[in-house]
CSV table of C-alpha atoms in Angstrom, one decimal:
chain,number,residue,atom,x,y,z
A,29,UNK,CA,-11.5,-6.6,5.6
A,30,UNK,CA,-12.4,-8.2,8.9
A,31,UNK,CA,-15.5,-8.2,11.1
A,32,UNK,CA,-15.5,-6.7,14.6
A,33,UNK,CA,-16.4,-9.0,17.4
A,34,UNK,CA,-20.0,-8.7,18.5
A,35,UNK,CA,-19.0,-8.7,22.1
A,36,UNK,CA,-16.6,-5.7,21.6
A,37,UNK,CA,-19.3,-3.9,19.6
A,38,UNK,CA,-21.6,-4.2,22.6
A,39,UNK,CA,-19.4,-1.6,24.4
A,40,UNK,CA,-20.8,1.1,22.1
A,41,UNK,CA,-23.4,3.3,23.8
A,42,UNK,CA,-25.1,4.6,20.6
A,43,UNK,CA,-25.9,1.2,19.0
A,44,UNK,CA,-27.0,-2.2,20.1
A,45,UNK,CA,-24.5,-5.0,19.4
A,46,UNK,CA,-26.7,-6.2,16.5
A,47,UNK,CA,-27.0,-2.6,15.0
A,48,UNK,CA,-23.2,-2.0,15.2
A,49,UNK,CA,-22.4,-5.4,13.7
A,50,UNK,CA,-24.9,-4.7,10.9
A,51,UNK,CA,-23.3,-1.3,10.2
A,52,UNK,CA,-19.8,-2.8,10.1
A,53,UNK,CA,-20.9,-5.7,7.8
A,54,UNK,CA,-22.7,-3.4,5.5
A,55,UNK,CA,-19.7,-1.1,5.3
A,56,UNK,CA,-17.5,-4.1,4.4
A,57,UNK,CA,-20.0,-5.1,1.7
A,58,UNK,CA,-20.0,-1.6,0.3
A,59,UNK,CA,-16.2,-1.7,0.2
A,60,UNK,CA,-16.2,-5.1,-1.6
A,61,UNK,CA,-18.7,-3.5,-4.2
A,62,UNK,CA,-16.3,-0.6,-4.6
A,63,UNK,CA,-18.9,1.8,-3.1
A,64,UNK,CA,-16.1,3.5,-1.1
A,65,UNK,CA,-18.1,6.6,-0.1
A,66,UNK,CA,-20.8,4.5,1.5
A,67,UNK,CA,-18.2,2.2,3.1
A,68,UNK,CA,-16.4,5.2,4.6
A,69,UNK,CA,-19.7,6.6,6.0
A,70,UNK,CA,-20.4,3.3,7.7
A,71,UNK,CA,-17.0,3.0,9.3
A,72,UNK,CA,-17.0,6.7,10.3
A,73,UNK,CA,-20.4,6.2,12.0
A,74,UNK,CA,-18.9,3.6,14.3
A,75,UNK,CA,-15.8,5.7,14.9
A,76,UNK,CA,-17.9,8.7,15.8
A,77,UNK,CA,-19.8,6.6,18.3
A,78,UNK,CA,-16.5,6.1,20.2
A,79,UNK,CA,-15.4,2.7,19.1
A,80,UNK,CA,-11.6,2.2,19.0
A,81,UNK,CA,-10.4,-0.9,17.3
A,82,UNK,CA,-7.5,-1.7,15.0
A,83,UNK,CA,-9.8,-3.4,12.4
A,84,UNK,CA,-12.1,-0.4,12.2
A,85,UNK,CA,-9.2,2.1,11.7
A,86,UNK,CA,-7.6,-0.3,9.2
A,87,UNK,CA,-10.8,-0.6,7.1
A,88,UNK,CA,-11.5,3.1,7.2
A,89,UNK,CA,-7.9,3.9,6.3
A,90,UNK,CA,-7.9,1.5,3.4
A,91,UNK,CA,-11.2,2.9,2.2
A,92,UNK,CA,-9.8,6.5,2.4
A,93,UNK,CA,-6.8,5.3,0.4
A,94,UNK,CA,-9.1,4.1,-2.4
A,95,UNK,CA,-10.8,7.5,-2.3
A,96,UNK,CA,-7.4,9.3,-2.6
A,97,UNK,CA,-8.1,11.0,0.7
A,98,UNK,CA,-4.5,10.7,1.9
A,99,UNK,CA,-4.8,12.5,5.2
A,100,UNK,CA,-7.7,10.3,6.4
A,101,UNK,CA,-5.9,7.2,5.1
A,102,UNK,CA,-2.6,7.7,6.8
A,103,UNK,CA,-4.2,8.9,10.1
A,104,UNK,CA,-6.4,5.9,10.4
A,105,UNK,CA,-3.6,3.5,9.4
A,106,UNK,CA,-1.3,5.1,11.9
A,107,UNK,CA,-4.0,4.6,14.6
A,108,UNK,CA,-4.5,1.0,13.5
A,109,UNK,CA,-0.7,0.5,13.7
A,110,UNK,CA,-0.6,1.8,17.3
A,111,UNK,CA,-3.4,-0.6,18.3
A,112,UNK,CA,-1.9,-3.6,16.3
A,113,UNK,CA,1.8,-2.9,15.7
A,114,UNK,CA,2.5,-6.4,14.4
A,115,UNK,CA,0.0,-6.5,11.6
A,116,UNK,CA,1.6,-7.0,8.2
A,117,UNK,CA,-1.5,-5.8,6.4
A,118,UNK,CA,-1.4,-2.5,8.3
A,119,UNK,CA,2.3,-2.1,7.6
A,120,UNK,CA,1.8,-2.8,3.9
A,121,UNK,CA,-1.1,-0.3,3.4
A,122,UNK,CA,0.7,2.3,5.5
A,123,UNK,CA,3.8,2.0,3.4
A,124,UNK,CA,1.7,2.2,0.2
A,125,UNK,CA,-0.1,5.3,1.5
A,126,UNK,CA,3.2,7.0,2.3
A,127,UNK,CA,4.4,6.6,-1.3
A,128,UNK,CA,1.5,8.9,-2.3
A,129,UNK,CA,2.6,11.8,-0.2
A,130,UNK,CA,3.5,15.0,-2.0
A,131,UNK,CA,5.8,16.6,0.5
A,132,UNK,CA,9.5,16.2,-0.1
A,133,UNK,CA,10.0,16.6,3.6
A,134,UNK,CA,9.9,13.2,5.4
A,135,UNK,CA,7.5,12.5,8.2
A,136,UNK,CA,8.9,12.8,11.8
A,137,UNK,CA,10.1,9.5,13.2
A,138,UNK,CA,8.9,8.5,16.6
A,139,UNK,CA,11.9,7.7,18.9
A,140,UNK,CA,12.4,4.0,19.6
A,141,UNK,CA,11.8,4.6,23.4
A,142,UNK,CA,8.4,6.1,22.7
A,143,UNK,CA,7.5,3.3,20.3
A,144,UNK,CA,8.4,0.7,23.0
A,145,UNK,CA,6.3,2.6,25.6
A,146,UNK,CA,3.2,2.6,23.3
A,147,UNK,CA,3.4,-1.1,22.8
A,148,UNK,CA,3.4,-1.9,26.6
A,149,UNK,CA,-0.2,-2.4,27.7
A,150,UNK,CA,-1.2,-0.5,30.8
A,151,UNK,CA,-2.8,-3.6,32.4
A,152,UNK,CA,0.5,-5.4,32.0
A,153,UNK,CA,2.3,-2.7,33.9
A,154,UNK,CA,-0.3,-2.6,36.6
A,155,UNK,CA,-0.1,-6.4,37.2
A,156,UNK,CA,3.7,-6.3,37.1
A,157,UNK,CA,3.8,-3.6,39.8
A,158,UNK,CA,1.3,-5.6,41.9
A,159,UNK,CA,3.2,-8.9,41.4
A,160,UNK,CA,6.6,-7.3,42.3
A,161,UNK,CA,5.1,-5.7,45.4
A,162,UNK,CA,3.9,-9.1,46.6
A,163,UNK,CA,7.2,-10.7,45.7
A,164,UNK,CA,9.1,-8.2,47.8
A,165,UNK,CA,6.7,-8.8,50.7
A,166,UNK,CA,7.4,-12.5,50.5
A,167,UNK,CA,11.1,-11.9,50.2
A,168,UNK,CA,11.1,-10.0,53.6
A,169,UNK,CA,9.2,-13.0,55.1
A,170,UNK,CA,11.8,-15.5,53.7
A,171,UNK,CA,14.7,-13.5,54.9
A,172,UNK,CA,13.4,-13.9,58.5
A,173,UNK,CA,12.5,-17.6,58.1
A,174,UNK,CA,15.5,-19.0,56.2
A,175,UNK,CA,18.7,-17.5,57.5
A,176,UNK,CA,20.9,-20.3,55.9
A,177,UNK,CA,19.9,-19.0,52.5
A,178,UNK,CA,20.5,-15.4,53.4
A,179,UNK,CA,23.0,-14.6,50.6
A,180,UNK,CA,20.8,-16.1,47.9
A,181,UNK,CA,17.7,-14.4,49.3
A,182,UNK,CA,19.4,-11.0,49.5
A,183,UNK,CA,20.5,-11.4,45.8
A,184,UNK,CA,16.9,-12.2,44.9
A,185,UNK,CA,15.6,-9.3,47.0
A,186,UNK,CA,18.1,-6.9,45.2
A,187,UNK,CA,16.9,-8.1,41.8
A,188,UNK,CA,13.2,-7.6,42.8
A,189,UNK,CA,14.0,-4.0,43.8
A,190,UNK,CA,15.7,-3.4,40.5
A,191,UNK,CA,12.7,-4.8,38.6
A,192,UNK,CA,10.3,-2.8,40.7
A,193,UNK,CA,12.4,0.4,39.9
A,194,UNK,CA,12.4,-0.3,36.2
A,195,UNK,CA,8.7,-1.1,36.2
A,196,UNK,CA,7.9,2.1,38.1
A,197,UNK,CA,10.1,4.1,35.8
A,198,UNK,CA,8.3,2.6,32.7
A,199,UNK,CA,4.9,3.3,34.3
A,200,UNK,CA,5.8,7.0,35.0
A,201,UNK,CA,7.4,7.4,31.5
A,202,UNK,CA,4.4,6.0,29.8
A,203,UNK,CA,2.1,8.3,31.6
A,204,UNK,CA,4.3,11.3,30.9
A,205,UNK,CA,5.4,10.5,27.3
A,206,UNK,CA,2.3,11.8,25.4
A,207,UNK,CA,2.9,15.3,26.7
A,208,UNK,CA,6.6,15.1,25.7
A,209,UNK,CA,6.2,13.6,22.2
A,210,UNK,CA,2.8,14.4,20.6
A,211,UNK,CA,2.4,13.7,16.9
A,212,UNK,CA,-0.2,14.4,14.4
A,213,UNK,CA,-1.1,13.8,10.7
A,214,UNK,CA,-1.9,16.6,8.3
A,215,UNK,CA,-5.4,15.9,7.1
A,216,UNK,CA,-6.3,18.4,4.2
A,217,UNK,CA,-4.8,18.1,0.8
A,218,UNK,CA,-3.1,21.4,1.4
A,219,UNK,CA,-2.6,23.1,4.8
A,220,UNK,CA,-1.0,26.6,5.3
A,221,UNK,CA,1.3,27.2,8.2
A,222,UNK,CA,1.5,30.6,9.9
A,223,UNK,CA,4.2,32.6,11.7
A,224,UNK,CA,1.9,33.2,14.7
A,225,UNK,CA,-1.2,31.5,16.2
A,226,UNK,CA,-3.7,33.8,14.6
A,227,UNK,CA,-5.6,33.8,11.3
A,228,UNK,CA,-4.1,37.2,10.4
A,229,UNK,CA,-0.5,36.0,10.8
A,230,UNK,CA,1.9,35.9,7.9
A,231,UNK,CA,1.8,32.5,6.0
A,232,UNK,CA,5.1,30.6,6.0
A,233,UNK,CA,4.9,27.4,3.9
A,234,UNK,CA,2.4,24.7,2.9
A,235,UNK,CA,2.1,21.1,4.1
A,236,UNK,CA,0.3,18.3,2.3
A,237,UNK,CA,-2.0,15.5,3.4
A,238,UNK,CA,-0.4,12.6,5.2
A,239,UNK,CA,2.7,14.3,6.6
A,240,UNK,CA,3.4,13.4,10.2
A,241,UNK,CA,4.6,16.3,12.4
A,242,UNK,CA,5.5,16.8,16.0
A,243,UNK,CA,3.4,19.1,18.1
A,244,UNK,CA,5.4,21.4,20.3
A,245,UNK,CA,2.7,23.4,22.0
A,246,UNK,CA,-0.9,24.5,21.7
A,247,UNK,CA,-2.6,27.9,21.9
A,248,UNK,CA,-6.4,28.1,21.4
A,249,UNK,CA,-7.3,26.6,18.1
A,250,UNK,CA,-3.6,26.5,16.9
A,251,UNK,CA,-0.7,24.2,17.4
A,252,UNK,CA,3.0,24.9,16.9
A,253,UNK,CA,4.5,22.0,14.9
A,254,UNK,CA,7.9,20.9,13.8
A,255,UNK,CA,8.7,18.9,10.7
A,256,UNK,CA,11.4,16.3,10.3
A,257,UNK,CA,13.8,18.9,8.7
A,258,UNK,CA,13.4,21.2,11.7
A,259,UNK,CA,11.0,23.8,10.3
A,260,UNK,CA,8.6,25.2,12.9
A,261,UNK,CA,5.3,27.0,12.4
A,262,UNK,CA,1.8,27.4,13.6
A,263,UNK,CA,-1.1,25.5,12.1
A,264,UNK,CA,-4.9,25.2,12.8
A,265,UNK,CA,-5.7,22.2,15.0
A,266,UNK,CA,-8.6,21.5,12.6
A,267,UNK,CA,-6.0,20.5,10.0
A,268,UNK,CA,-4.4,17.9,12.2
A,269,UNK,CA,-5.4,14.4,13.2
A,270,UNK,CA,-3.8,13.8,16.6
A,271,UNK,CA,-2.1,10.4,17.2
């Protein structure tokens, strides 16, 4: 269980850096003393204040796992994994949580392309586009000033255009991807699915806490979901933790 940086905590509007750090440390102490409900309340207080950090989601997910609140545990560990995809601790606890799931249906698997997009930081793409734009500007200048190296410069210019195209495609795909592949975690211990997006609709089947599903569309307070085995149904948005 790690401590959040004081500087990062200063970004919170609801707490001063000292107050936020105190809440986080107190929650860690409560977890160490096995007072898991108090620990959860402390972490949740920071999360509700708008703080997004891998350590916070990891600690809260681990606490929920100890409380046997599987939906809360897997959702927070999935969020932590998105923010810190190379953490062995997160991978271990997430794998442990998934072994506790009751559904025989597996969770949906995020396509490799979307996983790659998630792991590319937006600032990196922005700087890459800016750098390539400047490099192309300089290449036009060099083509005019160094005619003896024309063949080499044209080859470099071609490569820059290819890189700019790939970078632009990645930027657009990253912006468009969430609407094409939106996922969620079932939060309650048991959640009923419906034939139509209304409370009076005929029930279809039940899902259990921790299952990851794909969201196909939303209507009001309902979402149409698809499981890994292809089953489709409507479910209340309140029963889902969006990823």
